[in-house]
Coordinates of C-alpha atoms and ligand atoms in Angstrom, one line a residue:
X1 CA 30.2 -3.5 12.3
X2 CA 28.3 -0.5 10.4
X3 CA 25.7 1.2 12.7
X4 CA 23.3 0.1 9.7
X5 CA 24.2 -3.8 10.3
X6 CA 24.2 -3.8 13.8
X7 CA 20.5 -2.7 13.6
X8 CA 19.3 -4.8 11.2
X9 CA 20.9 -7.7 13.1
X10 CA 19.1 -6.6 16.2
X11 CA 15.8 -6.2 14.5
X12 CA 16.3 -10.2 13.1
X13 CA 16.9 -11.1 16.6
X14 CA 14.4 -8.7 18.1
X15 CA 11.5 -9.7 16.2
X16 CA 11.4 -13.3 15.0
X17 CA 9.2 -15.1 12.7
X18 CA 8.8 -11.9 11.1
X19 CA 10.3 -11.9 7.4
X20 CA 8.6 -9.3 5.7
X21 CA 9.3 -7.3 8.5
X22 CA 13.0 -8.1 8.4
X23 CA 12.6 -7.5 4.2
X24 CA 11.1 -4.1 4.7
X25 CA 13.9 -3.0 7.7
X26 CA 16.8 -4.1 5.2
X27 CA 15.2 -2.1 1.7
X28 CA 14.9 0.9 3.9
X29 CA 17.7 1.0 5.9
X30 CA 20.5 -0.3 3.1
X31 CA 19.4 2.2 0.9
X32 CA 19.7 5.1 3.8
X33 CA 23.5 3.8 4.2
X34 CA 25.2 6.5 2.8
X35 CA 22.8 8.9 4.6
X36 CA 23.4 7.2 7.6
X37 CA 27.0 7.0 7.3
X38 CA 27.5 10.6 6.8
X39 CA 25.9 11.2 10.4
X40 CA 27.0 8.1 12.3
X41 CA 28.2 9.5 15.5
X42 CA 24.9 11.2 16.4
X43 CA 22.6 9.0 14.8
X44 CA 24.3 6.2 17.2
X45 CA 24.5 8.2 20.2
X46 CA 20.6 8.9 19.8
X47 CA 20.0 5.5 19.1
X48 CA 17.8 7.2 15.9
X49 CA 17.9 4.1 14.3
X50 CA 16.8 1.7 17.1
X51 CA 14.3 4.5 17.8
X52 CA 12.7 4.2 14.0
X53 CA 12.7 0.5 13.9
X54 CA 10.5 -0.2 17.2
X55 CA 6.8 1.2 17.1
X56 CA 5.7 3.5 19.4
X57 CA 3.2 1.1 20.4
X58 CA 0.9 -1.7 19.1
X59 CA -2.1 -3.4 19.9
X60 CA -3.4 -7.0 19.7
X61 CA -6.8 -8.0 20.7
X62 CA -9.5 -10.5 20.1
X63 CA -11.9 -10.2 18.0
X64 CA -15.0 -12.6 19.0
X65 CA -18.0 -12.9 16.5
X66 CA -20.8 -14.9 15.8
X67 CA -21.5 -16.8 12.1
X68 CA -25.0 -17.4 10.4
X69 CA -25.2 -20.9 11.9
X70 CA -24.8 -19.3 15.4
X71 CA -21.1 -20.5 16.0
X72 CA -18.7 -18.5 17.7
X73 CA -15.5 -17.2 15.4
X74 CA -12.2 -15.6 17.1
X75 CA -10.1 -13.4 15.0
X76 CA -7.1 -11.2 16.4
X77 CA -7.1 -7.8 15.5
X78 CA -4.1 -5.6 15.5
X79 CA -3.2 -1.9 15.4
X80 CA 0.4 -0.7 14.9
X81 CA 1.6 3.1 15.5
X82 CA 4.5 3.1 14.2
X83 CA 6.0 6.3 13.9
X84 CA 4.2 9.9 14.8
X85 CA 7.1 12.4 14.1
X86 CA 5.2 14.0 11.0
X87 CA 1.8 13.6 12.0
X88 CA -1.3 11.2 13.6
X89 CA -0.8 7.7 12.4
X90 CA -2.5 6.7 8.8
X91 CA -2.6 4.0 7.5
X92 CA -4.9 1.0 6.1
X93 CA -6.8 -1.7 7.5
X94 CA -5.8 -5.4 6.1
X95 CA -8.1 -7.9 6.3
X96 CA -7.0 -11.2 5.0
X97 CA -5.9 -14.7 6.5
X98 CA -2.4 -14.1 6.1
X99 CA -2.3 -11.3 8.7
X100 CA 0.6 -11.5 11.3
X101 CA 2.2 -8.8 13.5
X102 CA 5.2 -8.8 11.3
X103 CA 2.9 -8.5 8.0
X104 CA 1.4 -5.3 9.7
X105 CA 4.9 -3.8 11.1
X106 CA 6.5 -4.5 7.6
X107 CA 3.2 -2.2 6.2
X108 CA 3.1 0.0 8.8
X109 CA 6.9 0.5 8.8
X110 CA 6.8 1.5 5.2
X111 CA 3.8 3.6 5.4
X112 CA 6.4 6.2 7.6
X113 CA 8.1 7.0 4.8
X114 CA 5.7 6.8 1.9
X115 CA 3.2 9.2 3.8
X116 CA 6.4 11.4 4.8
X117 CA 7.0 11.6 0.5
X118 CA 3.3 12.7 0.1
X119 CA 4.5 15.9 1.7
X120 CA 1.2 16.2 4.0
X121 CA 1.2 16.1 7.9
X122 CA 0.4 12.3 8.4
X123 CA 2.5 9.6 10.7
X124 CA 2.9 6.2 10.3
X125 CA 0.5 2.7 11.0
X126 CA -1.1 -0.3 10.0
X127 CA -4.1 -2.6 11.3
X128 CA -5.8 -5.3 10.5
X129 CA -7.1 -8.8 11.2
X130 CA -7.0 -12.8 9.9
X131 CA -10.7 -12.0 9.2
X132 CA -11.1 -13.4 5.8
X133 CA -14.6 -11.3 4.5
X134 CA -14.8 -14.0 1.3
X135 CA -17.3 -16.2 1.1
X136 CA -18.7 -14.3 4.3
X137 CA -22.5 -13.0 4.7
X138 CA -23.1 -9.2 4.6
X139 CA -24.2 -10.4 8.6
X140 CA -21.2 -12.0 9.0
X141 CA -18.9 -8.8 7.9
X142 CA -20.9 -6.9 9.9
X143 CA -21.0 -8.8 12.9
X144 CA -17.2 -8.7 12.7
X145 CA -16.5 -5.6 11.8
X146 CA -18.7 -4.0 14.7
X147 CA -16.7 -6.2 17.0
X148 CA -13.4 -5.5 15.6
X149 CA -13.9 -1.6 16.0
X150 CA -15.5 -2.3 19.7
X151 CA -11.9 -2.4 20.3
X152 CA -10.1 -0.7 17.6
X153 CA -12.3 2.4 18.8
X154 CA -10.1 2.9 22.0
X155 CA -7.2 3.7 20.1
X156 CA -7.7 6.0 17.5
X157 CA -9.5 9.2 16.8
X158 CA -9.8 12.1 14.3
X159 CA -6.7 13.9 15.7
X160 CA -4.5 10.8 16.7
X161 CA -4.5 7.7 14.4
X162 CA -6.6 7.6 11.3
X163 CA -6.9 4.0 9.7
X164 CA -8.1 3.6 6.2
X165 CA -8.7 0.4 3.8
X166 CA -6.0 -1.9 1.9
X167 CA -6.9 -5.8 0.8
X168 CA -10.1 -6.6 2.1
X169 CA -11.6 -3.4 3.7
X170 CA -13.3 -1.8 0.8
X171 CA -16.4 0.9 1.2
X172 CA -18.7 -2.2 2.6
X173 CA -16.6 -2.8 5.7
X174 CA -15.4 0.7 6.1
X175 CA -18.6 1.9 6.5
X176 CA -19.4 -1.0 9.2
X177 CA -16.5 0.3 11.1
X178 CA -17.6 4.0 11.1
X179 CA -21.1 3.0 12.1
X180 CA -19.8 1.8 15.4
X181 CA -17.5 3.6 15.9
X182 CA -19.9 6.5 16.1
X183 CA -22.0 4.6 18.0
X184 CA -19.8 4.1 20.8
X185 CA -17.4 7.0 21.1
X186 CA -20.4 9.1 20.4
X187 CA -18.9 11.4 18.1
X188 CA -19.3 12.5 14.4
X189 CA -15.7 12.6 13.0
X190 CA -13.3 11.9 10.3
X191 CA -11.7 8.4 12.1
X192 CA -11.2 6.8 9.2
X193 CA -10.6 7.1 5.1
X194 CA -12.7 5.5 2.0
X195 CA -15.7 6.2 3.9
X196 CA -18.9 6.7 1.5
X197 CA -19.5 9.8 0.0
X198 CA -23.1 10.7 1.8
X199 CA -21.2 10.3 5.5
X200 CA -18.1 12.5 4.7
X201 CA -15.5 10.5 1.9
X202 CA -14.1 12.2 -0.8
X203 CA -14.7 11.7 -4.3
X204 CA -11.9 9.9 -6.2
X205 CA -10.5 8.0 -3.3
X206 CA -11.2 4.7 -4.6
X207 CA -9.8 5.8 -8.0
X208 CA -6.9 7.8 -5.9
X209 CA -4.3 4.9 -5.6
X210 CA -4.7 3.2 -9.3
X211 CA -4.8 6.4 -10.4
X212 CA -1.9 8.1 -8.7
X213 CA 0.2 5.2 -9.6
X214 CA -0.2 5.9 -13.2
X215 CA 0.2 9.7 -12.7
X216 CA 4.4 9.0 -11.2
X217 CA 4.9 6.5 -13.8
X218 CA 3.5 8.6 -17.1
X219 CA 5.8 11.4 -14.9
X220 CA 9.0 9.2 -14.8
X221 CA 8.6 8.2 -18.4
X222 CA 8.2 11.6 -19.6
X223 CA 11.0 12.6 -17.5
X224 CA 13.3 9.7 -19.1
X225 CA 12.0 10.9 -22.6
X226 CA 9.2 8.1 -22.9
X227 CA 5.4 8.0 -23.7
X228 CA 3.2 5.9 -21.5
X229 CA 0.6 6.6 -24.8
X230 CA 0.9 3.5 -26.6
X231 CA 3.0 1.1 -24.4
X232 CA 1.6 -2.6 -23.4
X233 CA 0.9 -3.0 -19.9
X234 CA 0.5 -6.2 -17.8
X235 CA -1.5 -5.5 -14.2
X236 CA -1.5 -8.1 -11.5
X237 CA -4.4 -8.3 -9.1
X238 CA -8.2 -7.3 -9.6
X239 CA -9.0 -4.8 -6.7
X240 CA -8.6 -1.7 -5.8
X241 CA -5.3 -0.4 -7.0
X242 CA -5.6 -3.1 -9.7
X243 CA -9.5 -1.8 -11.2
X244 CA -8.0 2.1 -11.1
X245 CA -4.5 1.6 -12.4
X246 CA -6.0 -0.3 -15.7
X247 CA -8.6 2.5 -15.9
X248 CA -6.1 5.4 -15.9
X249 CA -3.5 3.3 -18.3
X250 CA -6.3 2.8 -20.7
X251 CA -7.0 6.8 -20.4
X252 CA -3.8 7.7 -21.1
X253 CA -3.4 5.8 -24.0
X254 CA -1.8 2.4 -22.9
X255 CA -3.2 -1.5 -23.5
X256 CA -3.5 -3.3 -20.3
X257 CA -3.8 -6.9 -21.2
X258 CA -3.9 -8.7 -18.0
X259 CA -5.3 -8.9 -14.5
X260 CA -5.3 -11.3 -11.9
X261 CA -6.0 -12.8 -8.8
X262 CA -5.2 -15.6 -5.9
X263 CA -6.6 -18.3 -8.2
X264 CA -5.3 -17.2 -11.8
X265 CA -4.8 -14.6 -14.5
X266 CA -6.5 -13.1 -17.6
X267 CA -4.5 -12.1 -20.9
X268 CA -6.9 -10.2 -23.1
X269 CA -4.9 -9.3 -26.4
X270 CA -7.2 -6.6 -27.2
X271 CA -7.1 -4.7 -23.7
X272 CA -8.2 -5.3 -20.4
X273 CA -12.5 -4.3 -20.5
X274 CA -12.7 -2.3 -17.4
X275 CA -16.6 -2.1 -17.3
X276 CA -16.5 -6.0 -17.3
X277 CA -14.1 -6.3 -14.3
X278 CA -15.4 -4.2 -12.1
X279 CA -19.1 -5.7 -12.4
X280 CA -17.2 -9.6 -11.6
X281 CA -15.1 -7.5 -8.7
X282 CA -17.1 -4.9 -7.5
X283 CA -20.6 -5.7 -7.8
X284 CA -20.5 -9.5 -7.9
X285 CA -17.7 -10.3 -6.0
X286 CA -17.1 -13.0 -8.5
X287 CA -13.6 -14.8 -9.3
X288 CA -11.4 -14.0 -13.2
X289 CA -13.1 -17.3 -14.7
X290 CA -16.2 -14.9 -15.4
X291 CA -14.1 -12.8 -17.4
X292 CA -14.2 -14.9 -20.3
X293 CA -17.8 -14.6 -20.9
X294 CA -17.8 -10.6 -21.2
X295 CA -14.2 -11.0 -23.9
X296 CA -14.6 -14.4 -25.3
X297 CA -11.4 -13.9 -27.0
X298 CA -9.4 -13.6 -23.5
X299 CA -8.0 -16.3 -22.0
X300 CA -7.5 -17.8 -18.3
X301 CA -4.8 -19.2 -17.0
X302 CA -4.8 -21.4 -13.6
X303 CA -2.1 -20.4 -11.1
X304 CA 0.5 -17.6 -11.1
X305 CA 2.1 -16.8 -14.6
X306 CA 0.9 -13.0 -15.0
X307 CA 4.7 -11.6 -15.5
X308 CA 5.3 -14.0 -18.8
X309 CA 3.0 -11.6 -20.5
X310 CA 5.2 -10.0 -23.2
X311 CA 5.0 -6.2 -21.9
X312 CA 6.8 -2.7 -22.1
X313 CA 5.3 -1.5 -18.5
X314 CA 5.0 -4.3 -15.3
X315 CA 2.1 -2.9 -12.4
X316 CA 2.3 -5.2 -9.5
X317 CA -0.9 -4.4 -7.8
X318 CA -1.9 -7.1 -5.4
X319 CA 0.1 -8.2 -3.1
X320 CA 3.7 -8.5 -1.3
X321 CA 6.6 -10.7 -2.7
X322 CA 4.2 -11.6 -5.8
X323 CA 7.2 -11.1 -8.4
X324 CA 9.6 -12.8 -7.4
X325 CA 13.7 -13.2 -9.4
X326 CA 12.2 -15.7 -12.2
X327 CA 9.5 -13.3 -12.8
X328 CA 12.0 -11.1 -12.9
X329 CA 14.3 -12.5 -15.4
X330 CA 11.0 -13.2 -18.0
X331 CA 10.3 -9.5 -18.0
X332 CA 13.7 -8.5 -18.7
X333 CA 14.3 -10.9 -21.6
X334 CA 10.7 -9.8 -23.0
X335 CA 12.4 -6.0 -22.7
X336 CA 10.1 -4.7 -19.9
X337 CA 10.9 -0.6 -20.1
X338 CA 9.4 -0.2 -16.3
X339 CA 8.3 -1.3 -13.4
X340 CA 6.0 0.6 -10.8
X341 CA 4.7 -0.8 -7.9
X342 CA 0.9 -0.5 -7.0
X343 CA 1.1 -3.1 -3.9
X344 CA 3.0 -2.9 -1.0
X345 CA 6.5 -4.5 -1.6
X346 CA 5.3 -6.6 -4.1
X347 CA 8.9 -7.4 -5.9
X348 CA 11.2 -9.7 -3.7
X349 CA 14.3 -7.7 -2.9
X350 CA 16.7 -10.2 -5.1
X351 CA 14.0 -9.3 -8.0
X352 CA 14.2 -5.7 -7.4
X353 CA 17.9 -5.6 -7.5
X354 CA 17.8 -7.8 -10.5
X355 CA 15.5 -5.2 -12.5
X356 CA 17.4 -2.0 -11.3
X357 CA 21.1 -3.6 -12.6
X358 CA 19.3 -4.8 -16.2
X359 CA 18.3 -1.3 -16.5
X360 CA 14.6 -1.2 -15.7
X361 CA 12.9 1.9 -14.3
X362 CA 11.7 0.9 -11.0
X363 CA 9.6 2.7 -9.1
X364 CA 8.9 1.7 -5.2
X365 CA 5.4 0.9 -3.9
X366 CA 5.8 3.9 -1.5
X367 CA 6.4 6.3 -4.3
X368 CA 4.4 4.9 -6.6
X369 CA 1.0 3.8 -5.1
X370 CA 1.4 6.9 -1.9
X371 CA -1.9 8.5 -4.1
X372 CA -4.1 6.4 -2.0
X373 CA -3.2 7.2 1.9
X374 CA -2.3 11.0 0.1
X375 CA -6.0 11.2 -1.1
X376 CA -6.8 10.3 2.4
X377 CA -5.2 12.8 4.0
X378 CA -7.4 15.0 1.5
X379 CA -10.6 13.4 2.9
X380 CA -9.1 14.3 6.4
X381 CA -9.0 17.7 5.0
X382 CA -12.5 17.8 3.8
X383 CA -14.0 16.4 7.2
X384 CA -12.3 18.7 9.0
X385 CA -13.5 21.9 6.9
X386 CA -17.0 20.2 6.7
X387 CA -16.5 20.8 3.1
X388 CA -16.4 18.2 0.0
X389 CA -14.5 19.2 -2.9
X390 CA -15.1 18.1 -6.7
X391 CA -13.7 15.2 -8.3
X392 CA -12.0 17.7 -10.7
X393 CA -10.5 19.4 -7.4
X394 CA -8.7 15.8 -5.9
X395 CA -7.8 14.5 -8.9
X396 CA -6.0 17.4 -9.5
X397 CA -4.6 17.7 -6.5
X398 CA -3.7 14.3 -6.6
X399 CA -1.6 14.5 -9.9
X400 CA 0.4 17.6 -8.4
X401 CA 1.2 15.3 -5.3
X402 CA 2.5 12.1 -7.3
X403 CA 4.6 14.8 -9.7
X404 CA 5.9 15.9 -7.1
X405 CA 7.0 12.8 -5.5
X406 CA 8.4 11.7 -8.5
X407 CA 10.6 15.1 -8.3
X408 CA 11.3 14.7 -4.6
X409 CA 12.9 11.0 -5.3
X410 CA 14.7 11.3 -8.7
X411 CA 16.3 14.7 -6.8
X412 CA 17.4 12.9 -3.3
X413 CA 18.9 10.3 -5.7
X414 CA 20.6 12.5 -7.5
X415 CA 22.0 14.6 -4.3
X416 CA 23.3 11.2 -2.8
X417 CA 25.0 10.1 -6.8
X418 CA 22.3 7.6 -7.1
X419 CA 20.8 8.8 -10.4
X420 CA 17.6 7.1 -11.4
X421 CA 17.8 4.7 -8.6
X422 CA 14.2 5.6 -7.2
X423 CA 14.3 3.1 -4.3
X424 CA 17.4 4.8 -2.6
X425 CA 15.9 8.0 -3.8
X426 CA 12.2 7.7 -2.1
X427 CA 13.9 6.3 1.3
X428 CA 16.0 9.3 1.0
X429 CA 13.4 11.6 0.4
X430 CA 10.7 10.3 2.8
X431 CA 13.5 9.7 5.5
X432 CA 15.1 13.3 5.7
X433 CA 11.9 15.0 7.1
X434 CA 11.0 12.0 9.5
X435 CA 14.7 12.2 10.9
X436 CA 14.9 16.6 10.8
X437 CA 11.0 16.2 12.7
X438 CA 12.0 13.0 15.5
X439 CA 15.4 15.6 16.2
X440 CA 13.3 18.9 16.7
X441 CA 10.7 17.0 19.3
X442 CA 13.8 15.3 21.5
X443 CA 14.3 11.7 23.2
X444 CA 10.2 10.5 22.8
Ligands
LIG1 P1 -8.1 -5.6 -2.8 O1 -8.5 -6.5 -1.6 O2 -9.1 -4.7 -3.4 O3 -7.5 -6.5 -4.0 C1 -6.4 -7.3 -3.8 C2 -6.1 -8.1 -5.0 O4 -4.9 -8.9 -4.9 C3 -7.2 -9.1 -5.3 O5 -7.3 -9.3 -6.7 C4 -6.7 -10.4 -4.7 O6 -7.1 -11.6 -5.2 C5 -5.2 -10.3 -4.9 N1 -4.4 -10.9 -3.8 C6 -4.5 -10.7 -2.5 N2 -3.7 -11.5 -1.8 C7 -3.1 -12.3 -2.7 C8 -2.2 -13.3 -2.6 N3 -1.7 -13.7 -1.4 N4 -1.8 -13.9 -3.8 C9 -2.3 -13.5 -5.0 N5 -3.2 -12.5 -5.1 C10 -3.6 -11.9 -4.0 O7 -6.8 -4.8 -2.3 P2 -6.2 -3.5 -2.8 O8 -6.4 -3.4 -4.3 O9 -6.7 -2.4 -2.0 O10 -4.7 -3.6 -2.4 C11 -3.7 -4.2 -3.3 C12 -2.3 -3.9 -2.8 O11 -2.2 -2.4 -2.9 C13 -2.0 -4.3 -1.4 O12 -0.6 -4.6 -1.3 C14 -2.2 -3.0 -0.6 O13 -1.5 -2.9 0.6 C15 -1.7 -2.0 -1.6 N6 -2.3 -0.6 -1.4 C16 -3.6 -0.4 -1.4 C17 -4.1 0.9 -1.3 C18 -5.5 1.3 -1.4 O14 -5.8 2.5 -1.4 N7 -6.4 0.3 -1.5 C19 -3.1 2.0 -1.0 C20 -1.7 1.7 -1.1 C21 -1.4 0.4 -1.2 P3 -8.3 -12.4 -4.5 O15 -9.5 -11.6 -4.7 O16 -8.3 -13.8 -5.1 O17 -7.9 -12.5 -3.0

């Protein structure tokens, strides 16, 4: 058996229960085959493989809080390093009810080799909790949040493991998190990212990953002799990446006509109105069905159905295994040109593969939506200069980082005589410094 198979069978049989985990191990390692094959003997005989697949450590802890009736909740928290060849751990905080250990080792897994593409000095993790902060008092986020970190706080630190939002930690809990923190360890210093900007965050992090995942994309249309000015886009979800991806489409010329979210979806022939969603999403934390009264002409749909939008250009930006092979066969025969992930592995594997052989562009959620934890490391940057640059300054920096990632993957891809295949090509990519940096620091 291949070295490959042998430790992707182990990991099944190492870590049960744990499918995305599993889903995330196979993308990654099947598309590192050929690298893999080429250096077989010593990549076996220092078990680099076996070494890359198992976290250098992880954390699981209660998380004990008390309601607005006076009842006692228990959460469990959880903080994976993964991998800190490259750097101190980054990498986001989920809170949602779906949390698991092998939903946070599948994110923090991935997050090794999209932080290694952003080309900055930052390792591998993931945290989070089953927490669900919806329907919840601002008492009742805070109340868990402090006790969340009362933990958490052991763990990390400015210089060792740097956590950051993803689905359900936005600026409200983040800066919950760093107000205990400080309180506790006693010190003033950049822990974690998508912190407010009058206590040390950088401006345009909460446009960075929307933002950045429209920067690769116009980059890999240009660079396959397309214009993203005109195209029709369909988003999915209504967050973060979701709020900033439609914002930058619409900037650079495109017509996002729908959003979503765990309840339904919006189509809006006449483009997605951006000032609308983000008052129903950002300030009143409301669900889609308000849309309709800002764009009477929209319409809402119950239930999943956002991919049978008739689209040139697909942005998955909510969630994992949200387009799935039927999804995947509606965008093909309503000639999708593209699809870019904004979520983490949002496109099922089988879905992915279909898309790639029917000649979609197919950009990877670590490409494609690495603008985020890159803008973080920025903020890192910042804190520790005690300096804030512009808006002007990030975003710019930004765009050279995600044209440059887009470079770094179409030319690993290329090297290996995988042209345009920019899932083989970001593994590739984010792999080869990861591997060259675990070799030069020995057997740890
Ligand atoms: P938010 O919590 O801001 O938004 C998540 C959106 O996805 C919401 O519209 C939510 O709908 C929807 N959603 C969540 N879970 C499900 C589900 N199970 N089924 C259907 N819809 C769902 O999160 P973000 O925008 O920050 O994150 C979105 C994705 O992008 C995640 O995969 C995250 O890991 C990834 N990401 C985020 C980065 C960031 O900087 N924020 C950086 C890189 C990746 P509802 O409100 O109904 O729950």
């Amino acid at each position: 058996m291949s070295y490959v198979d042998e430790v992707i069978e182990q990991v099944i049989k190492q870590n049960p229960a744990e499918p995305e985990f599993h889903q995330a191990v196979k993308e990654v390692l099947e598309s590192l085959r050929v690298v893999v094959e080429a250096n077989e003997e010593k990549f076996r005989k220092d078990a680099l493989l076996e070494r890359l697949v198992n976290p250098e450590r992880q954390f699981k802890f209660r998380v004990p809080w008390v309601d607005d009736k006076g009842q006692v909740q228990v959460n469990t928290g959880y903080r994976v390093q993964f991998n800190s060849a490259i750097g101190p751990y980054k990498g986001g905080l989920r809170l949602h009810p779906s949390v698991n250990l092998g939903i946070i080792k599948f994110l923090g897994f991935e997050q090794i080799f999209k932080n290694s593409l952003t080309g900055l000095p930052i390792g591998g993790g993931k945290g989070g909790s089953d927490f669900d902060p919806k329907g919840k008092s601002d008492r009742e986020v805070m109340a868990f949040c402090q006790s969340f970190m009362t933990e958490l706080c052991k763990y990390i630190g400015a210089d060792t493991d740097v956590p950051a939002g993803d689905i359900g930690t936005g600026a409200r809990e983040i800066g919950f998190m760093f107000g205990q923190y400080k309180r506790i360890r006693g010190v003033y210093e950049g822990v974690l990212t998508g912190k407010g900007l009058s206590y040390g965050g950088s401006l345009a992090r909460t446009e960075a990953t929307g933002y950045g995942l429209l920067y690769i994309t116009e980059e890999m249309l240009k660079c396959n002799g397309q214009d993203i000015a005109g195209k029709t886009v369909a988003v999915s979800g209504s967050g973060n990446v979701a709020i900033y991806a439609t914002q930058k489409a619409q900037q650079l010329g495109a017509k996002v006509v729908t959003v979503s979210d765990s309840t339904g979806w919006v189509y809006d022939p006449d483009g997605i109105d951006v000032a609308a969603l983000k008052e129903i999403k950002e300030v009143n934390r409301a669900r889609l069905t308000e849309y309709k009264k800002y764009r009477p002409n929209s319409e809402y749909h119950e239930g999943k159905g956002v991919w049978s939008a008739k689209v040139d250009i697909a942005l998955p930006c909510a969630t994992q295994n949200e387009l799935d092979i039927e999804d995947a066969k509606t965008l093909v025969a309503n000639g999708v040109l593209a699809v870019c992930e904004g979520a983490n592995m949002p496109t099922t594997l089988e879905a992915t593969e279909y898309l790639q052989k029917n000649g979609v562009y197919f950009v990877p959620g670590k490409a494609a939506n690495a603008g985020g934890v890159a803008t973080s490391a920025l903020e890192m940057s910042q804190n520790s200069e005690r300096l804030s640059w512009s808006f002007e300054e990030v975003d710019s920096k930004l765009k050279g980082i995600m044209v440059n990632i887009f470079h770094n993957l179409d030319s690993a891809a290329k090297k290996y005589g995988f042209d345009g295949n920019y899932v083989v090509g970001a593994n590739i990519a984010g792999f080869e410094k990861v591997v060259d940096a675990m070799n030069a620091q020995g057997i740890v």
